Amino acid sequence: SASAAYWAYLYSHLAMLQIDVAGMSQLVGGPNTPTAGHGPNFPSVTMLDWKTGKPTARWFLLKMLVRAFGNRIKRLVRTKLDAAHLHAQAFEVSENDGSKARKLLLVNKRQEASKVGGPVSGRWLCMESIDGVH
């Protein structure tokens, strides 16, 4: 989902600016109807599908960011990536048990799948993705 990718990209850049909080608009909303009594809610920006009530890619992204970073202390790690269609930002995150974990936020800026590979220093034990097909 382009919307979820946008928010991941934004999260990364807000972290670089040391901004701790951002709002993601509405949880659920649907188009304007005569009986609703209010203006349109723009279903394209909701975290739950207004027809089915199921989570959207935006919701899954928010869940992933909260699980990965939450309110823990984060330190940005210099990140270099030679791919214009990808954005990457590495973090060192202080876990609740006092240990530190390295986490990489990788954002595909295209509307098509991208393969990622190459040398990686350190250990990367887990990978999650949001593909908009939930």
Coordinates of C-alpha atoms in Angstrom, one line a residue:
S1 CA 0.0 0.0 0.0
A2 CA 1.4 3.4 -1.0
S3 CA -0.3 4.9 2.1
A4 CA 1.4 2.5 4.5
A5 CA 4.8 3.0 2.7
Y6 CA 4.3 6.8 3.0
W7 CA 3.8 6.5 6.8
A8 CA 6.9 4.2 7.2
Y9 CA 8.9 6.7 5.2
L10 CA 7.5 9.6 7.3
Y11 CA 8.3 7.7 10.6
S12 CA 11.9 7.4 9.6
H13 CA 12.3 11.0 8.7
L14 CA 10.5 12.2 11.9
A15 CA 12.9 10.0 13.9
M16 CA 15.8 11.8 12.2
L17 CA 14.3 15.1 13.3
Q18 CA 13.9 13.7 16.9
I19 CA 10.1 14.0 16.7
D20 CA 8.4 11.5 19.0
V21 CA 4.7 11.6 18.1
A22 CA 2.7 11.7 14.8
G23 CA -1.0 11.2 14.2
M24 CA -2.3 8.8 11.5
S25 CA -5.7 10.4 10.9
Q26 CA -8.8 8.3 11.5
L27 CA -9.4 4.8 12.6
V28 CA -12.5 4.2 10.4
G29 CA -14.4 6.4 8.0
G30 CA -16.6 6.1 4.9
P31 CA -17.9 8.3 2.1
N32 CA -20.4 11.1 2.7
T33 CA -24.0 10.0 2.7
P34 CA -27.1 12.1 3.1
T35 CA -28.1 10.4 6.4
A36 CA -24.7 10.7 8.0
G37 CA -25.1 14.3 8.9
H38 CA -21.5 15.2 8.4
G39 CA -18.9 15.7 5.7
P40 CA -17.0 13.0 4.0
N41 CA -14.5 10.9 6.0
F42 CA -12.2 9.9 3.2
P43 CA -12.1 6.1 3.4
S44 CA -8.6 6.1 1.8
V45 CA -7.0 7.3 5.0
T46 CA -8.6 5.0 7.5
M47 CA -6.9 2.2 9.4
L48 CA -10.0 -0.1 9.2
D49 CA -11.8 -0.8 5.9
W50 CA -15.2 1.0 6.2
K51 CA -17.1 -1.8 4.4
T52 CA -15.6 -4.9 6.2
G53 CA -14.1 -3.5 9.4
K54 CA -10.9 -5.4 8.6
P55 CA -7.5 -3.7 9.2
T56 CA -5.9 -2.0 6.3
A57 CA -2.1 -1.9 5.5
R58 CA -1.9 1.3 7.4
W59 CA -3.2 -0.5 10.6
F60 CA -0.7 -3.3 10.0
L61 CA 2.1 -0.8 9.6
L62 CA 1.2 1.0 12.8
K63 CA 1.1 -2.3 14.7
M64 CA 4.5 -3.3 13.3
L65 CA 6.1 0.1 14.2
V66 CA 4.6 0.0 17.8
R67 CA 5.9 -3.6 18.2
A68 CA 9.4 -2.8 16.8
F69 CA 10.0 0.6 18.4
G70 CA 7.2 1.5 20.8
N71 CA 8.3 4.1 23.4
R72 CA 11.7 2.6 23.8
I73 CA 14.9 4.6 23.5
K74 CA 16.1 4.6 19.9
R75 CA 19.4 5.7 18.4
L76 CA 19.7 6.2 14.6
V77 CA 22.5 4.3 13.0
R78 CA 24.1 5.7 9.8
T79 CA 22.5 3.8 6.9
K80 CA 23.6 3.8 3.3
L81 CA 21.7 2.2 0.5
D82 CA 22.5 2.5 -3.2
A83 CA 19.0 2.1 -4.5
A84 CA 16.9 5.1 -5.4
H85 CA 13.6 3.2 -5.2
L86 CA 14.2 2.1 -1.6
H87 CA 14.6 4.0 1.7
A88 CA 16.4 2.5 4.6
Q89 CA 17.0 3.7 8.2
A90 CA 18.7 1.5 10.8
F91 CA 18.0 1.9 14.5
E92 CA 19.6 0.6 17.7
V93 CA 16.7 0.1 20.1
S94 CA 17.0 -0.4 23.9
E95 CA 14.8 -3.3 24.8
N96 CA 12.8 -3.5 28.0
D97 CA 15.3 -6.1 29.4
G98 CA 18.2 -3.6 29.0
S99 CA 19.6 -5.3 25.9
K100 CA 20.0 -3.5 22.6
A101 CA 18.6 -4.7 19.2
R102 CA 19.4 -3.5 15.7
K103 CA 16.4 -2.9 13.6
L104 CA 16.2 -1.8 9.9
L105 CA 13.2 0.1 8.5
L106 CA 13.2 -0.5 4.8
V107 CA 10.6 1.2 2.6
N108 CA 9.9 0.4 -1.1
K109 CA 9.0 3.6 -2.8
R110 CA 7.6 1.9 -5.9
Q111 CA 4.2 0.3 -6.6
E112 CA 5.9 -3.0 -7.5
A113 CA 7.8 -5.6 -5.5
S114 CA 11.5 -5.2 -5.0
K115 CA 14.2 -7.7 -4.2
V116 CA 16.6 -6.9 -1.4
G117 CA 20.0 -8.5 -1.0
G118 CA 23.7 -8.0 -0.4
P119 CA 26.1 -7.9 2.4
V120 CA 24.7 -7.2 5.8
S121 CA 26.9 -6.6 8.9
G122 CA 25.7 -7.9 12.2
R123 CA 22.8 -10.3 12.8
W124 CA 19.3 -9.8 11.4
L125 CA 17.1 -12.4 13.0
C126 CA 13.6 -11.4 11.9
M127 CA 11.9 -9.6 9.0
E128 CA 8.4 -8.3 8.7
S129 CA 6.7 -6.8 5.7
I130 CA 3.5 -5.0 5.0
D131 CA 2.3 -5.7 1.5
G132 CA -1.2 -4.3 1.5
V133 CA -2.8 -7.8 0.8
H134 CA -4.3 -8.4 4.2

